[in-house]
Short mmCIF file of C-alpha atoms and ligand atoms in Angstrom, two decimals:
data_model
loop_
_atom_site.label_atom_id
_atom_site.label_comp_id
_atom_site.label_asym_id
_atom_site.label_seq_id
_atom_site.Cartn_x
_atom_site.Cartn_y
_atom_site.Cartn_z
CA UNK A 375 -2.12 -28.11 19.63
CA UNK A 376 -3.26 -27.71 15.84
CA UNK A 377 -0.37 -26.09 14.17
CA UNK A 378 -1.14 -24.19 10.86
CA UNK A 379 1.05 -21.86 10.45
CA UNK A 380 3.91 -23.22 8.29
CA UNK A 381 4.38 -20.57 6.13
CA UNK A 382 5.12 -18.40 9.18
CA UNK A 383 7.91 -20.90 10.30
CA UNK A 384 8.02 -24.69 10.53
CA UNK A 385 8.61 -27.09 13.80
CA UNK A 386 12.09 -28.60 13.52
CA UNK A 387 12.33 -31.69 10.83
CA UNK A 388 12.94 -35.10 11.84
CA UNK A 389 16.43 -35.04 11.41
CA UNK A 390 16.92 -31.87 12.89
CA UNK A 391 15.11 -32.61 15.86
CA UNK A 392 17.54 -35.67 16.03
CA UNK A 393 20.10 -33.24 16.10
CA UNK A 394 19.02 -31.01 18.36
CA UNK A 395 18.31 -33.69 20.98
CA UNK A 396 22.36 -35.55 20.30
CA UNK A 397 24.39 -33.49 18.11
CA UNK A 398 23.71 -29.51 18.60
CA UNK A 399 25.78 -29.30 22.05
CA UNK A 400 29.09 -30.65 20.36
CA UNK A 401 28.28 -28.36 17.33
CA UNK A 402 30.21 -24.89 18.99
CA UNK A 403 33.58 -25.42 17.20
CA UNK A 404 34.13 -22.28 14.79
CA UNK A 405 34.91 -23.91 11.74
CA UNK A 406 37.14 -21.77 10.69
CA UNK A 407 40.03 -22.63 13.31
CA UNK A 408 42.86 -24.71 11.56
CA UNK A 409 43.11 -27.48 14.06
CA UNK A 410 40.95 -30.54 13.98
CA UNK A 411 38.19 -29.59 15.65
CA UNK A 412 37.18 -26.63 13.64
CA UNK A 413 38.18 -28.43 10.91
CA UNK A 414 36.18 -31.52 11.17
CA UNK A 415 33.41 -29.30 11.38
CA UNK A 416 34.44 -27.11 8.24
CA UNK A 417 34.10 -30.67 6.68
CA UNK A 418 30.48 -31.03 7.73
CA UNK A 419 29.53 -27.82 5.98
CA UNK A 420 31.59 -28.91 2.98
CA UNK A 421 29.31 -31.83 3.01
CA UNK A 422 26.07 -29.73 4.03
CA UNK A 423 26.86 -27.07 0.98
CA UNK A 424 26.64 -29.97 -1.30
CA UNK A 425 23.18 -31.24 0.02
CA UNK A 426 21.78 -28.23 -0.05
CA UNK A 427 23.44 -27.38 -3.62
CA UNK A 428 21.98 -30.62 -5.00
CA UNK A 429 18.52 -29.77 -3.34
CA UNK A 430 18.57 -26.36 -5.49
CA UNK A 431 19.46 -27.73 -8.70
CA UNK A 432 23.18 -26.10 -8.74
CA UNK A 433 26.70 -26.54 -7.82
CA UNK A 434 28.25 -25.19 -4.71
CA UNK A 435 30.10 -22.05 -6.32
CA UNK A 436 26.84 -20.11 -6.15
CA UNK A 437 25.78 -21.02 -2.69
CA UNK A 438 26.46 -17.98 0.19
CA UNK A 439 25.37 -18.86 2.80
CA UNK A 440 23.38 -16.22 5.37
CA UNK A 441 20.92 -15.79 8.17
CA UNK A 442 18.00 -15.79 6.28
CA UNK A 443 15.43 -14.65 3.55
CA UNK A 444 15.47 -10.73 4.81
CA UNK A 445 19.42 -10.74 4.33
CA UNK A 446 19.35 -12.29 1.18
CA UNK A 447 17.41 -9.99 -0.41
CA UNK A 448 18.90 -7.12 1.23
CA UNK A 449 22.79 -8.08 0.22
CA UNK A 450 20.92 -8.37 -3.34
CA UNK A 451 19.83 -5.05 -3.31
CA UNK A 452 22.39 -3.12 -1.49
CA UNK A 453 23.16 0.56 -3.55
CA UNK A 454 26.94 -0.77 -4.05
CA UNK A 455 26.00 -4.33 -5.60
CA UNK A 456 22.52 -2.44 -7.90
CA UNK A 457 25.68 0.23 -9.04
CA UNK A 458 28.33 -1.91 -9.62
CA UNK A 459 26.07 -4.23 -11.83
CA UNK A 460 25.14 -0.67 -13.74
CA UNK A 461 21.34 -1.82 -12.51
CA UNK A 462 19.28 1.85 -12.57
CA UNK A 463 15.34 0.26 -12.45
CA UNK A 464 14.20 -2.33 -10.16
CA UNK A 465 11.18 -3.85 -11.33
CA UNK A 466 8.84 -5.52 -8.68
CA UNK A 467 5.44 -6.31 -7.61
CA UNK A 468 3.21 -5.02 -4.80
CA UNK A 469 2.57 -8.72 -4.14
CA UNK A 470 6.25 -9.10 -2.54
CA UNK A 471 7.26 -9.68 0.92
CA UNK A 472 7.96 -6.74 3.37
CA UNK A 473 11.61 -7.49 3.06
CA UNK A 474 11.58 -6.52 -0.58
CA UNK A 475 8.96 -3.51 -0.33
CA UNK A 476 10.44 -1.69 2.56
CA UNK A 477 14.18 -2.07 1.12
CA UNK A 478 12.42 -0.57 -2.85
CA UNK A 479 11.25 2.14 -0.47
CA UNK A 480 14.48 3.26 0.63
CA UNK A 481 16.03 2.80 -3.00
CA UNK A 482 13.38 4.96 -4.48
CA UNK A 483 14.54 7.47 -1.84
CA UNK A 484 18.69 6.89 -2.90
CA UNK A 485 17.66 7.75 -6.90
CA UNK A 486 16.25 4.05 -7.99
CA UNK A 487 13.54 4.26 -10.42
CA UNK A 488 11.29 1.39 -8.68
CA UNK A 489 8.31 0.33 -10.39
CA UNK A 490 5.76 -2.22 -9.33
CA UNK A 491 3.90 -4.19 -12.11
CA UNK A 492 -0.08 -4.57 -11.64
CA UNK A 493 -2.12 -7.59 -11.13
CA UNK A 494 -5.52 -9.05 -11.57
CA UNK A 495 -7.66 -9.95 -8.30
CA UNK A 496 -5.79 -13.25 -8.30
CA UNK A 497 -2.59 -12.05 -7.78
CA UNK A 498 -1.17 -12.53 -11.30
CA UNK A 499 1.15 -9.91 -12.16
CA UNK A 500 0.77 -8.22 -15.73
CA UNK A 501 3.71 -9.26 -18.09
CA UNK A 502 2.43 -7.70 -21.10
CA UNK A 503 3.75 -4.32 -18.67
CA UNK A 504 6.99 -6.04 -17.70
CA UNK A 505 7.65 -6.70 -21.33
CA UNK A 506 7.27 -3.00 -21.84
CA UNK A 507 9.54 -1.52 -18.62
CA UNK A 508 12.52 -4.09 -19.51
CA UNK A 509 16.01 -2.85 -20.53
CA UNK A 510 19.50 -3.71 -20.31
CA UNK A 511 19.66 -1.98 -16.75
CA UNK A 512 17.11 -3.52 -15.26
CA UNK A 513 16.85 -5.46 -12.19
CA UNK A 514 13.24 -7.64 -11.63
CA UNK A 515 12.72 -8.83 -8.19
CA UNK A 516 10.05 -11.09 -8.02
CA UNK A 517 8.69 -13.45 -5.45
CA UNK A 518 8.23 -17.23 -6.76
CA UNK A 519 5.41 -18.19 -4.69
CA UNK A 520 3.74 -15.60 -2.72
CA UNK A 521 3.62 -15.98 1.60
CA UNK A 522 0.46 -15.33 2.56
CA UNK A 523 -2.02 -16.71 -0.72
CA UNK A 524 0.11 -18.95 -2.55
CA UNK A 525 0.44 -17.48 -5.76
CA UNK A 526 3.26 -18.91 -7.92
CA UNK A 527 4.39 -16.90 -10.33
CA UNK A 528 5.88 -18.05 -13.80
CA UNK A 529 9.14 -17.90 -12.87
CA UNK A 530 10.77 -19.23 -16.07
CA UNK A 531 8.92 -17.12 -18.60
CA UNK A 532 9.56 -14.36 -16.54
CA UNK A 533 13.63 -15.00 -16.83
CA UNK A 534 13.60 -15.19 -20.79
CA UNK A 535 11.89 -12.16 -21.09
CA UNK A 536 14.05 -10.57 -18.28
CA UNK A 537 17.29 -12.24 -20.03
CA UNK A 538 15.86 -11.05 -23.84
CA UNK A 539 16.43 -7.72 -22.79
CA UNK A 540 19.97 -8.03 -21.04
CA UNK A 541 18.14 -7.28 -17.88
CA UNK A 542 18.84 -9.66 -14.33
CA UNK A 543 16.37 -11.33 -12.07
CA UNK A 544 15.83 -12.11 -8.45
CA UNK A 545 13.85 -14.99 -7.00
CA UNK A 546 12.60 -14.62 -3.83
CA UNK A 547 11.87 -18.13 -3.91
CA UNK A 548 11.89 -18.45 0.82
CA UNK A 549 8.31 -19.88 0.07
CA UNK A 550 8.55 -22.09 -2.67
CA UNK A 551 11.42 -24.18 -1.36
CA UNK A 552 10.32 -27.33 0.05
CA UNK A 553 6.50 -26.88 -1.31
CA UNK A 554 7.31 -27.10 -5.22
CA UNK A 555 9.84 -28.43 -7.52
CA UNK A 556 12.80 -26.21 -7.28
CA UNK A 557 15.55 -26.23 -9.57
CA UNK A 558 17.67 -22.90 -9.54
CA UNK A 559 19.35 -23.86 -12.74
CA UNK A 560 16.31 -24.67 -14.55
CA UNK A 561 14.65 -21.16 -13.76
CA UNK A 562 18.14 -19.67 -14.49
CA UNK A 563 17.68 -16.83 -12.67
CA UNK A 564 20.91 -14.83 -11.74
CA UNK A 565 19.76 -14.52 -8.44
CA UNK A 566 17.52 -16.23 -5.30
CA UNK A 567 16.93 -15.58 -1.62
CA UNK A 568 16.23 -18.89 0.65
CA UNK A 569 15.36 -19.27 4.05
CA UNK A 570 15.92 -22.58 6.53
CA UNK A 571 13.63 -21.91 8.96
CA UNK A 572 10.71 -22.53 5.98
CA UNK A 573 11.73 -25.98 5.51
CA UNK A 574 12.66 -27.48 9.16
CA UNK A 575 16.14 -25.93 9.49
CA UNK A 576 16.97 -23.86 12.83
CA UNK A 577 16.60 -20.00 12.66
CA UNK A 578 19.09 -17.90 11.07
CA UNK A 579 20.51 -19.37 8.21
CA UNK A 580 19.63 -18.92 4.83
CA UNK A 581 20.72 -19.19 1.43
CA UNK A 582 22.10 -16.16 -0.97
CA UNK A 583 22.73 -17.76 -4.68
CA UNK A 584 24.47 -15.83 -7.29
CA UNK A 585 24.82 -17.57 -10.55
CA UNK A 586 28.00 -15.44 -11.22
CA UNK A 587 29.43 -14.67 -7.75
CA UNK A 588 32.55 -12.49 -9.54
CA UNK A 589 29.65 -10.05 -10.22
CA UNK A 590 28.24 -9.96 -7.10
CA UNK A 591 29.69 -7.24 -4.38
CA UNK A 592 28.98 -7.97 -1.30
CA UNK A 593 27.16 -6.57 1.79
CA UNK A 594 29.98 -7.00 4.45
CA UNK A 595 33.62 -6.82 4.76
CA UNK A 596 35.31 -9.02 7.07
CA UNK A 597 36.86 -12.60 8.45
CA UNK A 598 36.68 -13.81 4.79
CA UNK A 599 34.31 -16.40 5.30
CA UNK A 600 32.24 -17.92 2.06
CA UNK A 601 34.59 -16.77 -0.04
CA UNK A 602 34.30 -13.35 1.56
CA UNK A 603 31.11 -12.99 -0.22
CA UNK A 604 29.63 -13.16 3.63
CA UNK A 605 32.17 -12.91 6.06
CA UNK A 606 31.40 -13.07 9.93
CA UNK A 607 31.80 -16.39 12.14
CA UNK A 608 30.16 -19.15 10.14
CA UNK A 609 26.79 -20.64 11.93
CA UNK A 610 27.78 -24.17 11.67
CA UNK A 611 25.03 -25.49 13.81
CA UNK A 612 22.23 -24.00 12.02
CA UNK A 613 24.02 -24.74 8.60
CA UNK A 614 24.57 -28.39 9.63
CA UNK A 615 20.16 -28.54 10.37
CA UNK A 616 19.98 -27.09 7.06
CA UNK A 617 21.95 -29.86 5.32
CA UNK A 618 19.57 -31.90 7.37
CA UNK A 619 16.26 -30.55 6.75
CA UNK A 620 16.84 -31.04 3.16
CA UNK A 621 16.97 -34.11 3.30
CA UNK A 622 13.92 -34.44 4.38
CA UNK A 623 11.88 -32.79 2.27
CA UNK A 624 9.08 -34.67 0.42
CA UNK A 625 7.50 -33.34 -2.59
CA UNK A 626 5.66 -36.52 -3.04
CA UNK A 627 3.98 -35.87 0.24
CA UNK A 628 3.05 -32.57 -1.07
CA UNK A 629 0.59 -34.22 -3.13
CA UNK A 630 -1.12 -35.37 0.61
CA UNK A 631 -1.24 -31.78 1.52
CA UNK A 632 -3.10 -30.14 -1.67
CA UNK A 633 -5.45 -32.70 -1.28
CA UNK A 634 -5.53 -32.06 2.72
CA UNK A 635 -6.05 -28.37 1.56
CA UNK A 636 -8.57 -28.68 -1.20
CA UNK A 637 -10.71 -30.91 1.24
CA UNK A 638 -10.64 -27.96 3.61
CA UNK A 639 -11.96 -25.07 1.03
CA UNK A 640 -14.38 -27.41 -0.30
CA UNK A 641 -15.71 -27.47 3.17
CA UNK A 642 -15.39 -24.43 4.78
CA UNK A 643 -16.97 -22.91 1.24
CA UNK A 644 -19.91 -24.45 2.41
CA UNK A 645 -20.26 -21.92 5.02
CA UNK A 646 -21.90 -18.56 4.19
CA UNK A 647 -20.52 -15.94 3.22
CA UNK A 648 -16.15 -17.19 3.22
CA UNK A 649 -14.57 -16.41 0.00
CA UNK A 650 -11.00 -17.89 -0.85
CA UNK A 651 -8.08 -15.07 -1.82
CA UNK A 652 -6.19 -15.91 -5.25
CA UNK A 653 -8.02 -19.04 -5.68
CA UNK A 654 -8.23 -18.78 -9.66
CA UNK A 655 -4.39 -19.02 -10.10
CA UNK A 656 -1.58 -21.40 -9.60
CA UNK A 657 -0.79 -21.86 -5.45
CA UNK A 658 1.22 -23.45 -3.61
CA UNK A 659 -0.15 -26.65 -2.60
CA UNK A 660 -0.34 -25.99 1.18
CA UNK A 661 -1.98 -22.22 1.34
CA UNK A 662 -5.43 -21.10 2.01
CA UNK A 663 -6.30 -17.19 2.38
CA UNK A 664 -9.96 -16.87 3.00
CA UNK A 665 -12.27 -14.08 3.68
CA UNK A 666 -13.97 -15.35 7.01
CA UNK A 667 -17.64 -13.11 7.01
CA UNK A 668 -17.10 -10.58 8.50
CA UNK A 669 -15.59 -10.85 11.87
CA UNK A 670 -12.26 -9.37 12.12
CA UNK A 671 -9.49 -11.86 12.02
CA UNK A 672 -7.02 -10.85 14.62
CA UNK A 673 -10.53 -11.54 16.95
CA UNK A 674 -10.91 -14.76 15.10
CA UNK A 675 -7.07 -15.47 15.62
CA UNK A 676 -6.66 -15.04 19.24
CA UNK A 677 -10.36 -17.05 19.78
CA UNK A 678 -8.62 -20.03 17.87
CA UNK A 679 -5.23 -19.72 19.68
CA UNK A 680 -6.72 -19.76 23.25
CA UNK A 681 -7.83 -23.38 21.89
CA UNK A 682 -4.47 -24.09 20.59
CA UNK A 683 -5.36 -23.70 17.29
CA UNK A 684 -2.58 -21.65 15.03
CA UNK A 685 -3.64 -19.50 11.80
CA UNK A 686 -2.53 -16.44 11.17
CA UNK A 687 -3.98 -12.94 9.63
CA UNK A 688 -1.37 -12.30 6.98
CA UNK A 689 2.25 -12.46 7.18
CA UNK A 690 4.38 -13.70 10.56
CA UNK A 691 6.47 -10.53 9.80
CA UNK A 692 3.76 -7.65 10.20
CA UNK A 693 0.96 -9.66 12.59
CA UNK A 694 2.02 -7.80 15.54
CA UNK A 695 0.29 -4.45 13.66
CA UNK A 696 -3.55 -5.64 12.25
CA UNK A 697 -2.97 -3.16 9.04
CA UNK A 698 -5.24 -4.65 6.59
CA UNK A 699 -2.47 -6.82 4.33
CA UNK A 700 -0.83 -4.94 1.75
CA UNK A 701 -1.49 -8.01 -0.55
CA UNK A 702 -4.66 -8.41 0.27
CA UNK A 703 -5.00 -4.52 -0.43
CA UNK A 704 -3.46 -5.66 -4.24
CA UNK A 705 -5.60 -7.87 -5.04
CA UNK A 706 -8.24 -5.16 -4.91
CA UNK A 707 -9.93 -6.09 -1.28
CA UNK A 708 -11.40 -3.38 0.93
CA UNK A 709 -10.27 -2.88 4.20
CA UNK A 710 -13.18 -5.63 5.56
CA UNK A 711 -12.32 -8.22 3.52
CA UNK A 712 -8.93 -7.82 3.94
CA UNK A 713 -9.38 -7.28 7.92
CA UNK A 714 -11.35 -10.14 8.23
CA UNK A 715 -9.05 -13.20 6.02
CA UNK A 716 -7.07 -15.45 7.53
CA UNK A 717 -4.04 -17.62 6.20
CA UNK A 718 -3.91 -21.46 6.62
CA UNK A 719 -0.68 -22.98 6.12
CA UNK A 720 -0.48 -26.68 6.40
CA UNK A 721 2.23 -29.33 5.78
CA UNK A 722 2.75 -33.47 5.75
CA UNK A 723 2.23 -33.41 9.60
CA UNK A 724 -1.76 -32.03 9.75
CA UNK A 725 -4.21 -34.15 8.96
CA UNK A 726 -7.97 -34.67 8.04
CA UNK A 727 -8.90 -34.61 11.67
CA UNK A 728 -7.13 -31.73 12.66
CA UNK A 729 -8.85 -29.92 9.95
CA UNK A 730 -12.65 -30.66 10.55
CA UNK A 731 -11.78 -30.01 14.82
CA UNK A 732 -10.63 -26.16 12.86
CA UNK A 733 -13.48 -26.07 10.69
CA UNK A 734 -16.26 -27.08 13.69
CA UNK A 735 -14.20 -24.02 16.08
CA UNK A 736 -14.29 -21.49 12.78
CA UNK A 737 -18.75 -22.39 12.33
CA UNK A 738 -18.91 -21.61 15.88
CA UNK A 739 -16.94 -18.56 15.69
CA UNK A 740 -18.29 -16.82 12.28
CA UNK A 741 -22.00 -17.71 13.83
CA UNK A 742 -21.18 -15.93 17.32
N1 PLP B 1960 10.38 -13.73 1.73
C1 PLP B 1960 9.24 -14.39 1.97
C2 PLP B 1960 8.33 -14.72 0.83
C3 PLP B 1960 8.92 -14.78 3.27
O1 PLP B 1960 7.79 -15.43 3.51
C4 PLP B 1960 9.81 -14.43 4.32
C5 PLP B 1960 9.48 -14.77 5.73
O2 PLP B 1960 8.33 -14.85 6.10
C6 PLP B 1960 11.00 -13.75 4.01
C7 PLP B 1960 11.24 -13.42 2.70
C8 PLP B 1960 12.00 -13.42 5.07
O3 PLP B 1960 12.72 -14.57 5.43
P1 PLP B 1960 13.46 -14.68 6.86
O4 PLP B 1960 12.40 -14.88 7.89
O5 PLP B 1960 14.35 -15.86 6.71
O6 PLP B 1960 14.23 -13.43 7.03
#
């Protein structure tokens, strides 16, 4: 099997997969019981918090944790929490994850003035409009790298003009983590949404931060759990791979992977007719959205998977409907260039062979 998908979800990490082969059967305590069993686990997310806290760039007051990206952003932009901190305009981009879009959609309908900032064909949003929508009630939600071409967007510039104004800012950030340098408190956004299953961790957990959790209201009322910011039965053994999978991350071997990926769009640009999506802007190092010549890409997709080969056509999240991509659709493609891209997503464990094995398959294909 030739996995490149990661941006979709990634295999376990090596210490998870450790985990899940010893450790995950004697993880079913509920760490909230008093006696020593829960408790000994309730220690082990004590420690975990801190990992994961340290891997962000901030302490362990502003880490909820929940079960994933979509909930994060969701609890962010729940009516109660957008009223109670007086927000009355989001400001987003039509670049952004489904999980963002469809909940803006619903908060246009509940009175939310929602508007979504242009971009070029690259997928750089226009600040010189931000600059111009921003006031002291304003809420910008903004992806820091985008899911299916890469884009990063410039997060920190994007606070101080956000913070100028007495406005506040979500990160979506689900893709960035593990890929890039991440350091919450650096950005010092007020906000970010994280997801485990994006770096290694098990499904369903993920990380809410909130620089100021006294201001934040939150989704759910309950057990009392993190702090009672998100009650509900803590999932310890998802948590626990979390504090694991941070661990291993590897920035350095990040480096590998842009050069793994630059080696591929060097090569497969030799082919006629592919054109790379949001190539003149600043990526992650791992993505690759190209226009494949024509053929449709759900075709091309199921053609490479009955080899074993895994791409995808846009985002996990919407590939069971072949809509052309909405980002695609913002960066100005028609529907046959978006209809026929597909999204590589590598990391440290593809390597050079894998990649000319995809790229002899893909010639094939495009020629049939
Ligand atoms: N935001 C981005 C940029 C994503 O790529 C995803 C998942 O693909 C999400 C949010 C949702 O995260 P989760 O799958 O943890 O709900």
């Amino acid at each position: 099997m030739i996995y490149f998908d990661h941006n979709a979800t990634t295999p376990p990490s090596r210490k998870v997969r450790e985990f899940i082969q010893t450790g995950l059967v004697d993880y079913w305590a509920n760490p909230s019981s008093e006696h020593g069993f829960g408790s000994k686990l309730a220690d082990k997310i004590k420690e975990d918090r801190l990992l994961i806290a340290d891997s962000l760039g901030v302490s362990t007051k502003g880490i909820i944790f929940t079960s994933g990206g979509t909930e994060s952003i969701n609890s962010i932009l729940s009516v109660h929490n957008l009223e109670s901190l007086k927000i009355k305009k989001i400001i987003s981009s039509p670049l952004e994850h489904h999980a963002t879009l469809d909940r803006l959609n619903f908060l246009k309908k509940n009175g939310f003035e929602i508007v979504l900032l242009p971009n070029n064909e690259h997928g750089r949003v226009d600040l010189n409009v931000l600059e111009d929508q921003l006031n002291s009630s304003t809420l910008v939600t903004i992806l820091l790298a985008n899911n299916e071409i890469g884009t990063i967007n410039p997060i920190k510039k994007i606070t101080q003009m956000v913070h100028q104004k007495g406005g506040l800012i979500h990160v979506d950030s689900v893709q960035a983590w593990g890929k890039v340098p991440l350091n919450l408190e650096d950005l010092d956004v007020d906000f970010a949404s994280l997801s485990g299953h994006k770096i290694g961790a098990l499904k369903g957990v993920g990380i809410l931060y909130v620089k100021d959790v006294k201001s934040y209201l939150p989704l759910m009322h309950g057990g009392g759990q993190e702090r009672g910011y998100r009650p509900g039965t803590i999932n310890a053994a998802s948590v626990h791979s979390l504090g694991l999978a941070v661990q291993d991350i590897n920035l350095e071997k990040m480096h590998e992977v842009e050069k793994l990926r630059n080696y591929f769009e060097s090569e497969i640009q030799k082919l006629s007719s592919i054109k790379i999506n949001g190539f003149d802007s600043s990526r992650l190092p791992n993505t690759s959205n190209f226009f494949a010549g024509g053929r449709l890409s759900s075709e091309l997709m199921f053609e490479l998977s009955r080899k074993e080969i895994y791409v995808s056509t846009g985002s996990a999240c919407n590939s069971g409907s072949f809509k052309p991509s909405h980002v695609l659709k913002a960066l100005g493609l028609g529907d046959k260039e978006s209809k026929g891209s597909l999204r590589i997503s590598f990391s440290k464990d593809n390597t050079f062979d894998e990649v000319n094995v995809f790229i002899n398959f893909l010639q094939n294909l495009i020629k049939e």
